[in-house]
PDB file of C-alpha atoms and ligand atoms in Angstrom:
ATOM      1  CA  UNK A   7      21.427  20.003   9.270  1.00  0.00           C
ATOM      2  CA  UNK A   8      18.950  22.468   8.362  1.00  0.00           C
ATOM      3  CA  UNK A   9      16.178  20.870   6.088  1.00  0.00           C
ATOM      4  CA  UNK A  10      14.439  23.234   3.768  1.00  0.00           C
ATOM      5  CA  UNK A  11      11.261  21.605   4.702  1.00  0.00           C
ATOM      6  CA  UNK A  12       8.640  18.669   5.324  1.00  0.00           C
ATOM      7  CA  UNK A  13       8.867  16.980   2.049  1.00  0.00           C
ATOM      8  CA  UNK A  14       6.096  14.271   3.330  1.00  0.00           C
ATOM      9  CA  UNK A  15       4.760  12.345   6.061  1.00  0.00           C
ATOM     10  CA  UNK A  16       4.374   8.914   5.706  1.00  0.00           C
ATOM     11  CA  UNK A  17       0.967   7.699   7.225  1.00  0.00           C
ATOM     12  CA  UNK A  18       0.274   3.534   7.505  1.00  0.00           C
ATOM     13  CA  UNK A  19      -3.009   2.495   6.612  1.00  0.00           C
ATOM     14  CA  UNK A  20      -4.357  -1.078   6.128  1.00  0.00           C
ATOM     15  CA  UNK A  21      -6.487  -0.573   2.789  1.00  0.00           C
ATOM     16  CA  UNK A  22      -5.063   2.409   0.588  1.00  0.00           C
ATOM     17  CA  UNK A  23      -8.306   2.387  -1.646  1.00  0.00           C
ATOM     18  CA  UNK A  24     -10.270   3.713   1.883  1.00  0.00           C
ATOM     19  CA  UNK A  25      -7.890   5.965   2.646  1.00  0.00           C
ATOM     20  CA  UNK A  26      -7.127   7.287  -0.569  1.00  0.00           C
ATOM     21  CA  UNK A  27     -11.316   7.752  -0.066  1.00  0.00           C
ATOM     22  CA  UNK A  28     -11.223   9.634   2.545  1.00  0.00           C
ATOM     23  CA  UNK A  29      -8.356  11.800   1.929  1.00  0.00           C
ATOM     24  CA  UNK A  30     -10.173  12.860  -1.094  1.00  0.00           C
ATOM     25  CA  UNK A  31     -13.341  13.180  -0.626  1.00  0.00           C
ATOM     26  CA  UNK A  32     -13.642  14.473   3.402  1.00  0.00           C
ATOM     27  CA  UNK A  33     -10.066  16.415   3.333  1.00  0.00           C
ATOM     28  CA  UNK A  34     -10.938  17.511  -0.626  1.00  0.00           C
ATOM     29  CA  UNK A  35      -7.272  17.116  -1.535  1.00  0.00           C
ATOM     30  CA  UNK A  36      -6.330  14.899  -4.531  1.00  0.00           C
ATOM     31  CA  UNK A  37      -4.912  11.772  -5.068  1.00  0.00           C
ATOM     32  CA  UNK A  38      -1.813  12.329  -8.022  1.00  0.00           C
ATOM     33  CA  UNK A  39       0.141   9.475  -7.834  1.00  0.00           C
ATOM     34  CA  UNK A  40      -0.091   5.527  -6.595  1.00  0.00           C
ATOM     35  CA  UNK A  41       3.352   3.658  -6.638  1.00  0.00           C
ATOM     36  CA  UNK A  42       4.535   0.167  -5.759  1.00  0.00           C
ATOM     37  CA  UNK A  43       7.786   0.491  -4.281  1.00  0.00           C
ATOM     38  CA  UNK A  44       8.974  -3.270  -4.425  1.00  0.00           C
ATOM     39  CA  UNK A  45      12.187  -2.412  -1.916  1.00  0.00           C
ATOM     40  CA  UNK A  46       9.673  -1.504   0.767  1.00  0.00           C
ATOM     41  CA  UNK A  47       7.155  -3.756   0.218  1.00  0.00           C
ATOM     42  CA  UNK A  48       4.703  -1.135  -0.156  1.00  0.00           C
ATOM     43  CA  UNK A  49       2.077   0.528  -2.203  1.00  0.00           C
ATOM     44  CA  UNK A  50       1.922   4.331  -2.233  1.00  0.00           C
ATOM     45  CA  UNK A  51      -0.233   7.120  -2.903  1.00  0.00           C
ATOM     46  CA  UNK A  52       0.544  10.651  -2.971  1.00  0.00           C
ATOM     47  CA  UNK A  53      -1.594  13.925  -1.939  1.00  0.00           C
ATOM     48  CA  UNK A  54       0.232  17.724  -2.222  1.00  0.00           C
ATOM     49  CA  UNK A  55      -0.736  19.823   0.792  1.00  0.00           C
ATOM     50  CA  UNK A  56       1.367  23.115  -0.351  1.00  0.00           C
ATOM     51  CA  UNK A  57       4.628  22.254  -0.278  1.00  0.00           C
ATOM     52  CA  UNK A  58       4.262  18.899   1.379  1.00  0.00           C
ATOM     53  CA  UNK A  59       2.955  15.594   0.100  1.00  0.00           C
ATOM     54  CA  UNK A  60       1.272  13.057   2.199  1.00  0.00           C
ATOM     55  CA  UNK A  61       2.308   9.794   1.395  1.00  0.00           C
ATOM     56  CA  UNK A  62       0.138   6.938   2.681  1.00  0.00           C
ATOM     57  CA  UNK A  63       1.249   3.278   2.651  1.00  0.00           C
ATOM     58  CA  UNK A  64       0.092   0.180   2.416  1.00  0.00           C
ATOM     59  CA  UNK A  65       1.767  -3.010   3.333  1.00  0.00           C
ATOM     60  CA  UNK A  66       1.946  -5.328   0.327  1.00  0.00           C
ATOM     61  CA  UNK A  67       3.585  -7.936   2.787  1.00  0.00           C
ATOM     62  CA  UNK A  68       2.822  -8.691   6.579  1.00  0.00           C
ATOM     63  CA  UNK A  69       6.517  -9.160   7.025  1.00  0.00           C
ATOM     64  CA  UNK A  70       7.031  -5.824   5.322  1.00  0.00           C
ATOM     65  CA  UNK A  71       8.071  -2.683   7.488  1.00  0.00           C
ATOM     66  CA  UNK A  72       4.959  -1.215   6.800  1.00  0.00           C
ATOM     67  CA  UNK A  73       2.923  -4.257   7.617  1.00  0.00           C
ATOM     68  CA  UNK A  74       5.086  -5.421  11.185  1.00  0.00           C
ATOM     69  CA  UNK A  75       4.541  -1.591  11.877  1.00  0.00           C
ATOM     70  CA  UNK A  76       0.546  -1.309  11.610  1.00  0.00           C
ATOM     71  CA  UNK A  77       0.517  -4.951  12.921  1.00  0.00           C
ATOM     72  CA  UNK A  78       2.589  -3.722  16.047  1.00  0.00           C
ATOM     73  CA  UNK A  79       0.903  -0.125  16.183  1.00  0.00           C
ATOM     74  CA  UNK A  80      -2.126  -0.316  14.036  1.00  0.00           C
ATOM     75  CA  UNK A  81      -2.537   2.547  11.753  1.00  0.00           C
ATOM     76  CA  UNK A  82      -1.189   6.059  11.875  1.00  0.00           C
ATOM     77  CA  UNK A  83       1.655   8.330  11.262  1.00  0.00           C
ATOM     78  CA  UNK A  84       4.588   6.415  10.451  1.00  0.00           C
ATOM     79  CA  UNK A  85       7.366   8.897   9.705  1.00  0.00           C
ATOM     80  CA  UNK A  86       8.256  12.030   9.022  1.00  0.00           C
ATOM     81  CA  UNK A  87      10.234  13.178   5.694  1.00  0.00           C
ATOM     82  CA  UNK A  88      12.429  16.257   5.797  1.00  0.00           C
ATOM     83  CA  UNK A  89      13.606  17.411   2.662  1.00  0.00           C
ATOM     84  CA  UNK A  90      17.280  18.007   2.653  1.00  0.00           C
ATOM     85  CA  UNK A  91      20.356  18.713   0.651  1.00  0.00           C
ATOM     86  CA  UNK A  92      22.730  16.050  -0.300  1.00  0.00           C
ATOM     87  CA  UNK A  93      21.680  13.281   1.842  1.00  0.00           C
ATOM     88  CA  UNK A  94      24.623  10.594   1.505  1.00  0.00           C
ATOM     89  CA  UNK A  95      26.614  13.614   3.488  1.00  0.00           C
ATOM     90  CA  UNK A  96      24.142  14.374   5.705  1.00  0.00           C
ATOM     91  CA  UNK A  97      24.083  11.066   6.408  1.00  0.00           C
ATOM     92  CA  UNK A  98      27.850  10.960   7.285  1.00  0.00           C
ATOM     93  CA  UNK A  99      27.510  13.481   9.570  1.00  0.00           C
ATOM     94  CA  UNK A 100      24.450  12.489  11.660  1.00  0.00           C
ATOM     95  CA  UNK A 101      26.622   8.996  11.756  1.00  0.00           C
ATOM     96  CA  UNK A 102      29.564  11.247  13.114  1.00  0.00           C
ATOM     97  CA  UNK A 103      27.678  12.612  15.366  1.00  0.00           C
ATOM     98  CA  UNK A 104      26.501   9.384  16.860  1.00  0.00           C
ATOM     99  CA  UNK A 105      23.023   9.488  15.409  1.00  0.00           C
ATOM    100  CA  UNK A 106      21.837   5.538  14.659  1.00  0.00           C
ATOM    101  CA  UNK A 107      21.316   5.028  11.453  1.00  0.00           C
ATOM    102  CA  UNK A 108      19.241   2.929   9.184  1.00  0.00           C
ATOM    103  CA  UNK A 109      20.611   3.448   6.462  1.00  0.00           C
ATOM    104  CA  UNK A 110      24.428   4.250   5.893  1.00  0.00           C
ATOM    105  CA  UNK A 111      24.232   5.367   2.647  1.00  0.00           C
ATOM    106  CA  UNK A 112      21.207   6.720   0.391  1.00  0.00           C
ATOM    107  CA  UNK A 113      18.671   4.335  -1.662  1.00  0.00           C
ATOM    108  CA  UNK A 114      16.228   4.914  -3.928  1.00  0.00           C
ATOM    109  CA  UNK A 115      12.364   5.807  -2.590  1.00  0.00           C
ATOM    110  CA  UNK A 116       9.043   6.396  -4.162  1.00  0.00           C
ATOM    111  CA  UNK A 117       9.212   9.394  -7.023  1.00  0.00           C
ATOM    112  CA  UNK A 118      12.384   8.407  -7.603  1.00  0.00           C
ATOM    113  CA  UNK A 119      14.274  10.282  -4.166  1.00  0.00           C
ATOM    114  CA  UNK A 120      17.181   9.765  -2.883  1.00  0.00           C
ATOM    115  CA  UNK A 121      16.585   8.514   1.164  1.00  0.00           C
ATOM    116  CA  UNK A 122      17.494   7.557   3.899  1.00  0.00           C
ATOM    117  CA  UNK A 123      16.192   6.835   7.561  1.00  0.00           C
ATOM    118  CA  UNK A 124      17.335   7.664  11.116  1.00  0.00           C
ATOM    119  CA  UNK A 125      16.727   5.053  13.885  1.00  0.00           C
ATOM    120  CA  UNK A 126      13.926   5.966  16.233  1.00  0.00           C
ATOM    121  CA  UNK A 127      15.896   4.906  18.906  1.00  0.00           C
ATOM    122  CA  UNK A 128      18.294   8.502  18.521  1.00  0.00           C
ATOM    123  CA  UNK A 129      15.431  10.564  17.321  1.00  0.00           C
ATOM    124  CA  UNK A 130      13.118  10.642  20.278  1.00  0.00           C
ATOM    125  CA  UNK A 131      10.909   7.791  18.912  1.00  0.00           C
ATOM    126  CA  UNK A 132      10.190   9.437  15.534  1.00  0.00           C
ATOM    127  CA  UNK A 133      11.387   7.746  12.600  1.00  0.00           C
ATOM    128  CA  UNK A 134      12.747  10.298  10.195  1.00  0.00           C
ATOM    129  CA  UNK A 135      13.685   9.734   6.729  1.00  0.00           C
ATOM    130  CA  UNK A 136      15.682  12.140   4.987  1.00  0.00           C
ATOM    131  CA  UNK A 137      14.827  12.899   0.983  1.00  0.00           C
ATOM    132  CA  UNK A 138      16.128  14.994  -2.024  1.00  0.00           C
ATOM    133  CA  UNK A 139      15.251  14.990  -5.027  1.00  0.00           C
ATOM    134  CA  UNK A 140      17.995  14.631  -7.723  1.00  0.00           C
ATOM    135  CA  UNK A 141      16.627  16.547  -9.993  1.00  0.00           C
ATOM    136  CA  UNK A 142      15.846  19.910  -8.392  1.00  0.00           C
ATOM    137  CA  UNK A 143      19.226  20.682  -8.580  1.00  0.00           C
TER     138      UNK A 143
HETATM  139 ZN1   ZN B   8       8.589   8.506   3.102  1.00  0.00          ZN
END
């Protein structure tokens, strides 16, 4: 499949404002963007570490993914993002290949990427969401 890198990780957290505290002023890195993205039922905020962002999230509903996640879990890493090249096809072939997925066909994420997520349950426990970003083309 060969992504070209970590394009984020997505971290839970139960009150972004904290977090977004503590990622800037004990890690010294910068906050550059906060997005609602209604779809997930999430707030976001976004840090650049080189290459890669970190993207926490906050659960703007319990019965959110986000919110049944930290609810189950508590906080923490929620999933990793690899950055990839046409993702509706890479799609089709981890589906081929008998990789569980969650979704069949790309949607729309935060900043406007195309996504899509693989099923913990054929990834080893690690939810991985796949991302490009139509328009670095
Ligand atoms: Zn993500």
């Amino acid at each position: 499949m060969k992504p070209t890198h970590i394009e984020h990780i997505g971290i839970a957290v139960k009150n972004l404002d904290d977090s977004i505290l503590f990622y800037e002023n004990v890690l010294g890195l910068k906050c550059y963007a906060v997005e609602e993205v209604l779809d997930q039922k999430v707030k976001t905020a976004f840090f650049m570490v080189g290459q890669t962002k970190i993207e926490l999230l906050q659960s703007t509903d319990p019965d959110g993914p986000i919110g049944k996640f930290v609810e189950k879990k508590g906080e923490g890493i929620h999933h990793i993002a690899y950055a990839v090249e046409g993702v509706a096809e890479k799609l089709a072939t981890l589906e081929q290949k008998g990789v569980q997925l969650i979704d069949k066909t790309p949607r729309k994420g935060a900043e406007g990427l195309n996504i899509g997520f693989l099923h913990p349950k054929s990834t080893g426990g690690v939810l991985i969401e796949l991302c490009e970003d139509p328009n670095k083309k």
